[in-house]
Short mmCIF file of C-alpha atoms and ligand atoms in Angstrom, two decimals:
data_model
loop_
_atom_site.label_atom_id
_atom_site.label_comp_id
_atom_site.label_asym_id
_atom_site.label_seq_id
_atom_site.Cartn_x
_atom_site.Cartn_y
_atom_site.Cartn_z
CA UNK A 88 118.64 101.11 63.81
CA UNK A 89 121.71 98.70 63.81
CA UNK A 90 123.19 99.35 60.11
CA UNK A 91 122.93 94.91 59.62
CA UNK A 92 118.97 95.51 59.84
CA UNK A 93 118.83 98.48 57.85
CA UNK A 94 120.70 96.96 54.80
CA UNK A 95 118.40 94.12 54.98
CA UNK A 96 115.05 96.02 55.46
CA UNK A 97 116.57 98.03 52.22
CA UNK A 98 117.51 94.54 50.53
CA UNK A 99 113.70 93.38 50.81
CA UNK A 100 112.61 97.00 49.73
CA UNK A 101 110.03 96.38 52.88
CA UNK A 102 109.83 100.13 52.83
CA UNK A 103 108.00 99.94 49.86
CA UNK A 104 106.03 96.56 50.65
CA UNK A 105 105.98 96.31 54.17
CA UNK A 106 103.61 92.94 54.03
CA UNK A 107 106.57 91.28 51.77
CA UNK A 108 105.93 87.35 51.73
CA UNK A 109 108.22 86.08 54.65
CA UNK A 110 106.21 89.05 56.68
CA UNK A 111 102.79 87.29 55.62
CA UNK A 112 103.86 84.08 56.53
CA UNK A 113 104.44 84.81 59.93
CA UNK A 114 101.24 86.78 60.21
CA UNK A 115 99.76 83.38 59.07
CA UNK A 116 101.20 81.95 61.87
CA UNK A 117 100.68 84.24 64.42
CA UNK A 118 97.13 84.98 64.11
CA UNK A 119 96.84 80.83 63.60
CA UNK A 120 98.38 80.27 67.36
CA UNK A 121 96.54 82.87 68.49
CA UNK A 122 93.12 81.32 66.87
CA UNK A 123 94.03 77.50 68.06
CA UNK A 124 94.96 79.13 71.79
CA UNK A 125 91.77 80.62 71.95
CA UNK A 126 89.95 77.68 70.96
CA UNK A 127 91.91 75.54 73.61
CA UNK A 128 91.19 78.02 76.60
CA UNK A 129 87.70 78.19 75.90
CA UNK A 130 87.49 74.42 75.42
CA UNK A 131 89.31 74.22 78.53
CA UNK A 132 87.29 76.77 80.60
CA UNK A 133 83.52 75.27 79.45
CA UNK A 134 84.95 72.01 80.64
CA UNK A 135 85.98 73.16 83.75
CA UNK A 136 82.42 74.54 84.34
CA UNK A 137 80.45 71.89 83.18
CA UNK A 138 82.50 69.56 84.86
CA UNK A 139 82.49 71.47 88.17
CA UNK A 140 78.54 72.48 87.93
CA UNK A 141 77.90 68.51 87.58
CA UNK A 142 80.08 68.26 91.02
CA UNK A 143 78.01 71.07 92.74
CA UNK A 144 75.25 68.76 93.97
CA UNK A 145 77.38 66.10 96.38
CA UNK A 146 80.16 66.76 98.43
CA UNK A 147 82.89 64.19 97.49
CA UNK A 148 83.13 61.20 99.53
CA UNK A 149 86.47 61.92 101.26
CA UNK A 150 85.18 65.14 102.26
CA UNK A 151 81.69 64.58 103.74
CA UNK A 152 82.85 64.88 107.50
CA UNK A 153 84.96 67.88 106.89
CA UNK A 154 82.99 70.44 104.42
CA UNK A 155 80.05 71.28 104.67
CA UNK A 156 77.49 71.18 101.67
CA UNK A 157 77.14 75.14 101.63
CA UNK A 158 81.17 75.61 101.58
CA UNK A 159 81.25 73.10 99.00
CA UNK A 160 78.82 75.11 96.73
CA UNK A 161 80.29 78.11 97.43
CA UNK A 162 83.24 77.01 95.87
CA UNK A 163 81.55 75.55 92.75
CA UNK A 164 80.03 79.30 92.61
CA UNK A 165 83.04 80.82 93.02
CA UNK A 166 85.17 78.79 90.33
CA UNK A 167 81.85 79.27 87.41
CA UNK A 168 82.05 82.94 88.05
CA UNK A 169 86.06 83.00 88.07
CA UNK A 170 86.34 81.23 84.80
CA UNK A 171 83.55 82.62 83.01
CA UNK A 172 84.92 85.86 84.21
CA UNK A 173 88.91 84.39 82.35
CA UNK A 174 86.78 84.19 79.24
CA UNK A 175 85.65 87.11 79.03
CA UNK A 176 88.60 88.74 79.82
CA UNK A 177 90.59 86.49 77.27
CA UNK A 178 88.69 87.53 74.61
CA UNK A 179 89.34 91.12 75.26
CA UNK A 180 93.14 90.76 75.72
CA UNK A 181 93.05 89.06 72.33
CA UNK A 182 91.42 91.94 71.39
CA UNK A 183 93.99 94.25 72.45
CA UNK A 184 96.39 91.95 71.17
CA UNK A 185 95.61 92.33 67.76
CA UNK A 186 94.75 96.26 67.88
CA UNK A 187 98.63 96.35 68.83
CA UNK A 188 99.70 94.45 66.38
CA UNK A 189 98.01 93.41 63.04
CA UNK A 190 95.58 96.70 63.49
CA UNK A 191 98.64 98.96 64.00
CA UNK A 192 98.53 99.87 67.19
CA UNK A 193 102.24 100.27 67.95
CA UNK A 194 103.18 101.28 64.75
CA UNK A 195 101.03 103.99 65.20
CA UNK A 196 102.47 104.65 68.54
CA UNK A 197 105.75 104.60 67.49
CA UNK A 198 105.44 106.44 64.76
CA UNK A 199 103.66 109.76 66.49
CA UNK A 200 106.44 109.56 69.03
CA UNK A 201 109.04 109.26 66.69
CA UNK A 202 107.69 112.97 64.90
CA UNK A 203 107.10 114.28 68.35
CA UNK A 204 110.70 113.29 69.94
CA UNK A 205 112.64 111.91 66.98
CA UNK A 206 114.52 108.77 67.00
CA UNK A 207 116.86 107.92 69.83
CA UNK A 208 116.84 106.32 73.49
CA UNK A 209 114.35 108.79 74.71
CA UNK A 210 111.42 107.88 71.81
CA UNK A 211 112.25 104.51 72.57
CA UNK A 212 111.88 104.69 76.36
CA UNK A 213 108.53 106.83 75.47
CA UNK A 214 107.62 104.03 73.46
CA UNK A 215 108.02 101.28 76.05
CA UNK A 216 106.19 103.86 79.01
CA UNK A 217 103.12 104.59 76.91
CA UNK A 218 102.79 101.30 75.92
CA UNK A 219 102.67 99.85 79.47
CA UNK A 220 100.68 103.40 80.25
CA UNK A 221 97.69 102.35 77.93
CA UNK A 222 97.57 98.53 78.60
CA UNK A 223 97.03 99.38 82.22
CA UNK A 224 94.48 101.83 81.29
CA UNK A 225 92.85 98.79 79.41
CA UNK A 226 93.03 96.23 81.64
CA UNK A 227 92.03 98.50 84.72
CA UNK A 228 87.96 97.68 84.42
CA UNK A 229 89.01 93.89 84.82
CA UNK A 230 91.20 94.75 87.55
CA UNK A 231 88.06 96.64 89.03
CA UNK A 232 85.63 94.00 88.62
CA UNK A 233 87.96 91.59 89.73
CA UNK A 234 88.06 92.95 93.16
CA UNK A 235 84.86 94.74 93.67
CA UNK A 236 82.68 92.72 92.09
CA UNK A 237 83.98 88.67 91.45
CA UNK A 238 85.97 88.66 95.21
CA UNK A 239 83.55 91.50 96.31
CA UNK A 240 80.52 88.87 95.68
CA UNK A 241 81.82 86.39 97.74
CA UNK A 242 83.56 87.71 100.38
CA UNK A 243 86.97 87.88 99.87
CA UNK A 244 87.43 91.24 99.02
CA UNK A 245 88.39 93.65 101.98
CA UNK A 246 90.00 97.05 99.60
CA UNK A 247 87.88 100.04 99.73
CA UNK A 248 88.32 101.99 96.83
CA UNK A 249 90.74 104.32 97.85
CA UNK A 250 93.28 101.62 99.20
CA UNK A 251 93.11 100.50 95.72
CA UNK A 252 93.51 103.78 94.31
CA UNK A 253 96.57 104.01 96.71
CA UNK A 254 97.76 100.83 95.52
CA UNK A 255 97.77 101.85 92.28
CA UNK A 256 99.72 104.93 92.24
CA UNK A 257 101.86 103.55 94.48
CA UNK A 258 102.91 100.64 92.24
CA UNK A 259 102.69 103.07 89.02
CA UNK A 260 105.31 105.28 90.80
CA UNK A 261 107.80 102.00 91.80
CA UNK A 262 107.18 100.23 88.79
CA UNK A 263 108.44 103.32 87.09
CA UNK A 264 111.30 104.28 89.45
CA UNK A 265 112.68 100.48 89.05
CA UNK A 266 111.63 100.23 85.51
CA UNK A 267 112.58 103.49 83.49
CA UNK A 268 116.30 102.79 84.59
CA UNK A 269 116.88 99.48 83.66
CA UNK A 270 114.51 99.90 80.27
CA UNK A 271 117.40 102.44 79.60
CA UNK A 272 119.96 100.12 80.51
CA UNK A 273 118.71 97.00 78.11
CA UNK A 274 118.17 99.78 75.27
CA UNK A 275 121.48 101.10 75.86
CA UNK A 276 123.06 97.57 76.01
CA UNK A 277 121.16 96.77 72.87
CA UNK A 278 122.18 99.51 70.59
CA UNK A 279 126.12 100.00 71.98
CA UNK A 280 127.25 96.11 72.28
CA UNK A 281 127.46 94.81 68.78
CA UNK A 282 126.39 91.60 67.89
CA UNK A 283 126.35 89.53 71.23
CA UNK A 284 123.90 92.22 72.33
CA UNK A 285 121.66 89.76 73.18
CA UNK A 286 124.67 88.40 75.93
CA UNK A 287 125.19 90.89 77.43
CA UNK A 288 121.26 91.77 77.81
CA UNK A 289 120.92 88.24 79.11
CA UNK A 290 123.42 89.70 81.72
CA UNK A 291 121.90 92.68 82.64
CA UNK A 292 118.37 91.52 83.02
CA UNK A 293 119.41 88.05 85.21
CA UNK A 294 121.39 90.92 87.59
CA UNK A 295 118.49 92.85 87.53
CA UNK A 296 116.36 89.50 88.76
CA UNK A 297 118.44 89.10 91.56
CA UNK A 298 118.92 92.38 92.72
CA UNK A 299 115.33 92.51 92.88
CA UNK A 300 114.59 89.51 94.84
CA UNK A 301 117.15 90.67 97.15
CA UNK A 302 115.50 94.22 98.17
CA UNK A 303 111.81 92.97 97.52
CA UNK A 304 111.22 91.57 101.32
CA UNK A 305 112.69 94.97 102.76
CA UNK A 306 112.42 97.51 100.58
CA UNK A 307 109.23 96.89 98.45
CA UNK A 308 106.71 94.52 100.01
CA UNK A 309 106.89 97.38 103.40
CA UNK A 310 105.48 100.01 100.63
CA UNK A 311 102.08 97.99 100.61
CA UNK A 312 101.98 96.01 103.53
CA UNK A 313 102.80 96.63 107.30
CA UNK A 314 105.28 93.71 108.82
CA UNK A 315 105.22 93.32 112.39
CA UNK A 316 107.24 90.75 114.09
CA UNK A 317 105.41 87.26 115.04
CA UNK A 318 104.44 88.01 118.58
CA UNK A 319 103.00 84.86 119.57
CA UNK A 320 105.73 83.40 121.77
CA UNK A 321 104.17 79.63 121.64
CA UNK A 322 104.15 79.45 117.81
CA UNK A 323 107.32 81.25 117.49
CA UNK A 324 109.21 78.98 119.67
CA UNK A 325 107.43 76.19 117.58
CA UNK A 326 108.43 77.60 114.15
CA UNK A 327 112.55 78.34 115.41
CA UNK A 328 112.10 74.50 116.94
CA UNK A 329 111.22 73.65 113.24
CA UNK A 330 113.38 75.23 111.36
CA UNK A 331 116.37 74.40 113.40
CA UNK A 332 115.41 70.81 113.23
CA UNK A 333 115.60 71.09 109.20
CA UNK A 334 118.32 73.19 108.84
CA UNK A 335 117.04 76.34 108.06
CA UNK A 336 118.06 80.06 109.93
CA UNK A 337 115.56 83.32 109.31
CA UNK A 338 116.51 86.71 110.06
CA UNK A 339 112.71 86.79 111.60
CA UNK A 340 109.26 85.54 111.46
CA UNK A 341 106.64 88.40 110.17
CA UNK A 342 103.00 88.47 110.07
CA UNK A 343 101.96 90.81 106.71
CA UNK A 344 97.96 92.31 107.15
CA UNK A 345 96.97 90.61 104.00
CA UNK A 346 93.81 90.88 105.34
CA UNK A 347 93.83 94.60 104.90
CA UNK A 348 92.90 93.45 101.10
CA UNK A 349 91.71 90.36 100.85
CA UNK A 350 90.61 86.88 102.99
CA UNK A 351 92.25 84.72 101.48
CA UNK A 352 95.22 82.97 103.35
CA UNK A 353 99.00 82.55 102.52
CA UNK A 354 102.24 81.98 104.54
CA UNK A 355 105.75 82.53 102.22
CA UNK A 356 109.95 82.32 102.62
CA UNK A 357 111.55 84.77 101.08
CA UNK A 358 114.57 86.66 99.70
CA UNK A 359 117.98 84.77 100.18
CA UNK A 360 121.03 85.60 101.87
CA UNK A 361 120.67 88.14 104.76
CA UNK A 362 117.02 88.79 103.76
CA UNK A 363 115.64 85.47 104.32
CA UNK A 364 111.92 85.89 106.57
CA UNK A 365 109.49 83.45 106.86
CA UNK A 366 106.08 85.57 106.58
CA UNK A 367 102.89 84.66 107.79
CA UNK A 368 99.82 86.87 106.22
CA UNK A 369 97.39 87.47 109.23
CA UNK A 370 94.48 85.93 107.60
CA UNK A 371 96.71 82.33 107.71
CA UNK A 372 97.11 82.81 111.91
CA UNK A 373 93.75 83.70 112.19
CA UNK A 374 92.21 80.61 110.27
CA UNK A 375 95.04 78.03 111.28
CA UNK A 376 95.63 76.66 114.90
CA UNK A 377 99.63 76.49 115.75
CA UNK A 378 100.61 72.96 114.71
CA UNK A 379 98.65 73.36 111.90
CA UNK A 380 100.95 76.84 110.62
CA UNK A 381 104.21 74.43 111.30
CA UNK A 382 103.07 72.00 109.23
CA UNK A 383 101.81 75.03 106.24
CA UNK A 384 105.61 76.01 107.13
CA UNK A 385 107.04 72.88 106.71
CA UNK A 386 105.34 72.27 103.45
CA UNK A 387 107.65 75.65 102.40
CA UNK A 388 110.51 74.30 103.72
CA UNK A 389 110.32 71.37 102.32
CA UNK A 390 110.77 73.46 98.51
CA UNK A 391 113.91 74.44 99.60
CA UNK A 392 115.10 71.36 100.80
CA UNK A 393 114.38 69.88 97.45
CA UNK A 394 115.91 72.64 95.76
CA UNK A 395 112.98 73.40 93.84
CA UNK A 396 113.46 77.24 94.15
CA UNK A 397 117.57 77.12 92.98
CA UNK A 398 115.78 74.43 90.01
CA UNK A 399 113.13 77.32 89.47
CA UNK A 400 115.88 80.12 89.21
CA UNK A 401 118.31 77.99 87.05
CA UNK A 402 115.19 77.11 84.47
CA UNK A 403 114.71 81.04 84.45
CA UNK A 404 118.09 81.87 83.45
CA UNK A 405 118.35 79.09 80.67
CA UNK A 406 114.67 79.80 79.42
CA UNK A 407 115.73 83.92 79.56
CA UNK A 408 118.89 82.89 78.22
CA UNK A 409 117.15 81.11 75.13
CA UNK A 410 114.71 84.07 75.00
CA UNK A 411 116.93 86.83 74.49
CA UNK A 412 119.11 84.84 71.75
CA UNK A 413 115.60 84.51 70.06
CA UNK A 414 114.86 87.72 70.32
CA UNK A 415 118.70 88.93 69.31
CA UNK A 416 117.76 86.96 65.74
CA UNK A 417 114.44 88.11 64.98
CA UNK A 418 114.81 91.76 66.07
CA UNK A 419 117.44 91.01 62.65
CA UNK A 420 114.41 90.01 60.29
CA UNK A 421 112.06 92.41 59.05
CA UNK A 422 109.42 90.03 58.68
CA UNK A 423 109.12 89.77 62.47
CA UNK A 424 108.24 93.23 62.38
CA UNK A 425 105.72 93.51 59.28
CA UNK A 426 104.38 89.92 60.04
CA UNK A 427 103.25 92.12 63.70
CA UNK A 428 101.99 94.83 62.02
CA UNK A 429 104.89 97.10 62.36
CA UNK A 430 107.22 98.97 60.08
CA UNK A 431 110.79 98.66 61.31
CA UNK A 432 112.04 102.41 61.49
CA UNK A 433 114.81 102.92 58.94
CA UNK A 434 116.49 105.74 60.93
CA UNK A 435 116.50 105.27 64.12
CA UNK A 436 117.10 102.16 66.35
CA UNK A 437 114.19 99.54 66.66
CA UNK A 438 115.00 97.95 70.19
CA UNK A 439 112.40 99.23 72.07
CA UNK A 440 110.36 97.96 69.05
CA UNK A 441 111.24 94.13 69.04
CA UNK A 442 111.17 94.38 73.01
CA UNK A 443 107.44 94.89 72.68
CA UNK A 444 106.63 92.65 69.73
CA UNK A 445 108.44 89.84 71.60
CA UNK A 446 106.69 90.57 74.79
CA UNK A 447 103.04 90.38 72.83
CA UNK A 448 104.15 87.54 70.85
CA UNK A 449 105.90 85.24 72.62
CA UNK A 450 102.75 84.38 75.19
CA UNK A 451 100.83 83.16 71.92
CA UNK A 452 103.42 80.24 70.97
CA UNK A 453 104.32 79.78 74.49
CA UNK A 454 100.79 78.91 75.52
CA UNK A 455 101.54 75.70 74.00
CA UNK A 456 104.14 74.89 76.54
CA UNK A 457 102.96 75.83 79.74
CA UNK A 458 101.29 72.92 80.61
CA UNK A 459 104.79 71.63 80.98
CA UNK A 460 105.97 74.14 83.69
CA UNK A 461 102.77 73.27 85.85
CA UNK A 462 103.51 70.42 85.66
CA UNK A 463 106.95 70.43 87.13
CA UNK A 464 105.06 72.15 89.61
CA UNK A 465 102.90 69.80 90.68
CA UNK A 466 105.24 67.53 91.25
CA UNK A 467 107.10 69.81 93.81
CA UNK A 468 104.11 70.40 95.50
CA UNK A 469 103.55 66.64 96.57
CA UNK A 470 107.81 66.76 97.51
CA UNK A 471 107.55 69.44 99.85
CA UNK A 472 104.20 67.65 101.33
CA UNK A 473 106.06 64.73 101.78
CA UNK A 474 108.73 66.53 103.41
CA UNK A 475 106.39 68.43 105.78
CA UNK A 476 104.59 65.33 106.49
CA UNK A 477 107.87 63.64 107.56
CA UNK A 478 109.18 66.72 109.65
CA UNK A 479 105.47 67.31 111.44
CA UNK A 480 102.85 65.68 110.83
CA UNK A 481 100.75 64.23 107.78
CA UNK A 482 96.96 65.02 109.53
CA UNK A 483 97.51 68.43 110.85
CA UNK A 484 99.08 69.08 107.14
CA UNK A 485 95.89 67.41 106.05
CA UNK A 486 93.75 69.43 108.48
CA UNK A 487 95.79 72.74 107.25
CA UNK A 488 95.07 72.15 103.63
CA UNK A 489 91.72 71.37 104.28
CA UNK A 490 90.93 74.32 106.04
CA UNK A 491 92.71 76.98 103.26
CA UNK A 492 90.55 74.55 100.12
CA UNK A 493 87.89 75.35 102.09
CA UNK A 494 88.08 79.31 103.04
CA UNK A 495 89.93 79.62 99.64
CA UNK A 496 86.49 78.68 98.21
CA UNK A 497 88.50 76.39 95.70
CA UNK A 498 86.62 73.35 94.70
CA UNK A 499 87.21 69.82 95.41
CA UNK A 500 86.37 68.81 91.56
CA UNK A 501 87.59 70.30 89.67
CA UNK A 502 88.08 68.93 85.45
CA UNK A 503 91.35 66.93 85.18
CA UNK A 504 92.36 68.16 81.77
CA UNK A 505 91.84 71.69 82.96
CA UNK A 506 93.84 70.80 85.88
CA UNK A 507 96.71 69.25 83.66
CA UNK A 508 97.01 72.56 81.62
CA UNK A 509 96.36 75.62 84.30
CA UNK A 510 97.03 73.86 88.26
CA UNK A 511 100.52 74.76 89.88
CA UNK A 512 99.49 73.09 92.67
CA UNK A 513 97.63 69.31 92.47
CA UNK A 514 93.89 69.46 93.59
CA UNK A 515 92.54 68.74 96.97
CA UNK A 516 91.97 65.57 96.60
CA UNK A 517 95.28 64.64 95.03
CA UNK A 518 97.01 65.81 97.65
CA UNK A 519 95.43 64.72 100.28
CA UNK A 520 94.93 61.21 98.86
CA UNK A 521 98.99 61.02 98.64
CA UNK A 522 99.25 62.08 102.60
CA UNK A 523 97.49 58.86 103.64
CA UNK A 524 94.64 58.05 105.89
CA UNK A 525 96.40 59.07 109.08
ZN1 LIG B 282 104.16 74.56 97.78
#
């Protein structure tokens, strides 16, 4: 433990009375945001399903010609059983939220490791690998029922159980090749920089970010999913056409067999600087006729022409920025700590600690802010289909989106308040409405 925490864990005698009254305080508050979150989700998801199950009778007006009664039911079905599926799992992350926390979870975690290792980087990196170890252990039936049952039930799921399997050790494995070393870097950073720790951390992680993003399209994304190049010489000479008219130059146009696990559709840009590809998932060719994939790509141009993604990136860094100078100040306090349930150790260093309280915490006051950050991205979403409305064209855009609401199974009516908190991307209707009658 840094020797400034250690006097002041000694100074509060929180040894002695770990649930001292700054510590209680903050339990107040935490298990308060928690409550009022709760409250607001479920709020928010009976309205949603009310709202949409009201909706399930009548195709909306604008859409009568192009979806079908049957498709538009489907995708009332498919939202109830999505969001009555969120609640339940909310429930049980709060669950597990709490059994980490106030019900001692980590403490008691930490503290078996500490008498089995003894304090040091290695307890601490145990510490942050059993931690994500058993979370994933608890959240795998949701994962399973997700995909074999929710998507299973209507269609969209195309994993057998052993691809899954697959997937899952394979992604165990990376996560922990990629994550063990820089876990040891932060905790190193943490204990050996002094004060600015935090800085420096900051530093590290942001690298880290980018390094990432620059190997993902090459090195990682291959590990799950084959790439072949676009072979279709018409749409190909239609996509370089495109992206030469805007500015833009790929090193290659993919097509990913997303439909080894799943139907629904997707086309993404990716990576920056000599990694840039434009990939198109299989499912999005299959369902989409060629003017109608330029427009899709278009649309993703059109967030880089804005900037949106270099806007995204530089919001990152500040909000990581302001995150890790938070968490440099209350990894000081030992009520941040015993307010979670945790006794600071007094001997050995409590990074990995605060890392993991922060992590569990910060989601419960941040809830309150995300609305905001949709928000934002809403509003990029109807700049880059302006933008691929003025490079293409507005009805085979229309057509496009159309086509992926519709095989997406996401409904046309959905609540507007829910929409306001949760949607990153404006609702059918919305959007369409804004691209005219064309
Ligand atoms: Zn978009």
């Amino acid at each position: 433990m840094p020797p400034r925490l250690r006097a002041q864990v000694g100074g509060l005698n929180s040894l002695a009375m770990p649930f001292d009254s700054p510590a209680l305080v903050f339990t107040f508050a935490f298990a308060a945001a928690l409550l009022i979150g709760l409250l607001v989700k479920f709020w928010l998801a009976t309205r949603q399903m009310r709202h949409v199950s009201r909706h399930r009778d009548r195709v909306p007006s604008p859409f009568e010609s192009a979806i079908s009664l049957e498709a538009h039911q489907k995708a009332a079905d498919y939202t109830i059983a999505k969001t009555s599926f969120g609640i339940v799992e909310m429930a049980w992350g709060a669950a597990v939220l709490i059994a980490w926390t106030l019900l001692g979870g980590l403490d008691f975690m930490n503290k078996a490791l500490l008498g089995w290792i003894g304090g040091g980087l290695l307890q601490q990196l145990a510490l942050l690998s059993a931690f994500a170890l058993v979370s994933g252990l608890l959240d795998l039936p949701f994962t399973l029922w997700q995909t074999f049952r929710l998507e299973e039930r209507f269609g969209f799921n195309k994993m057998t159980l052993r691809l899954w399997l697959l997937d899952g050790i394979k992604s165990t494995v990376v996560g922990a090749l990629i994550g063990l070393p820089i876990a040891a870097l932060i905790l190193w950073v943490m204990g050996a920089t002094g004060a600015f720790w935090w800085l420096w951390a900051w530093g590290v992680w942001m690298a880290f970010n980018l390094l990432l993003m620059s190997i993902y399209p090459t090195f990682i994304a291959p590990l799950f999913n084959k790439f072949k190049p676009l072979d279709d010489a018409g749409l190909a000479a239609r996509v370089n056409t495109l992206m030469q008219r805007c500015g833009f130059a790929s090193k290659g146009l993919f097509v990913m067999d997303g439909s080894r696990r799943s139907a629904h559709a997707n086309a993404y840009f990716t990576g920056f600087g000599a990694s840039k590809r434009v990939v198109f998932y299989d499912t999005l060719l299959r369902q989409l006729s060629p003017p109608e994939v330029e427009a899709v790509l278009a649309h993703e141009l059109g967030h880089f022409k804005h900037r949106h993604i270099v806007k995204r990136m530089g919001a990152l860094f500040g909000l990581s920025l302001l995150g890790f100078a938070l968490l440099g100040w209350l990894s000081q306090q030992s009520w941040f700590y015993g307010g979670l349930g945790v006794q600071p150790n007094m001997n050995a260093p409590n990074d990995a600690l605060a890392l993991l309280l922060f992590m569990l915490a910060m989601p419960v006051f941040g809830f309150f802010v995300a609305p905001l950050s949709v928000r934002l991205s809403r509003k990029h979403e109807f700049e880059a289909d302006a933008y691929a409305a003025a490079q293409t064209s507005s009805g085979d855009l229309k057509a496009a989106l159309l086509k992926l609401y519709k095989d997406n199974a996401s409904t046309l009516t959905p609540d507007p308040v829910f929409v306001s908190f949760y949607y990153s991307h404006p609702p059918a209707s919305e959007r369409l409405a804004r691209l005219g009658s064309s």
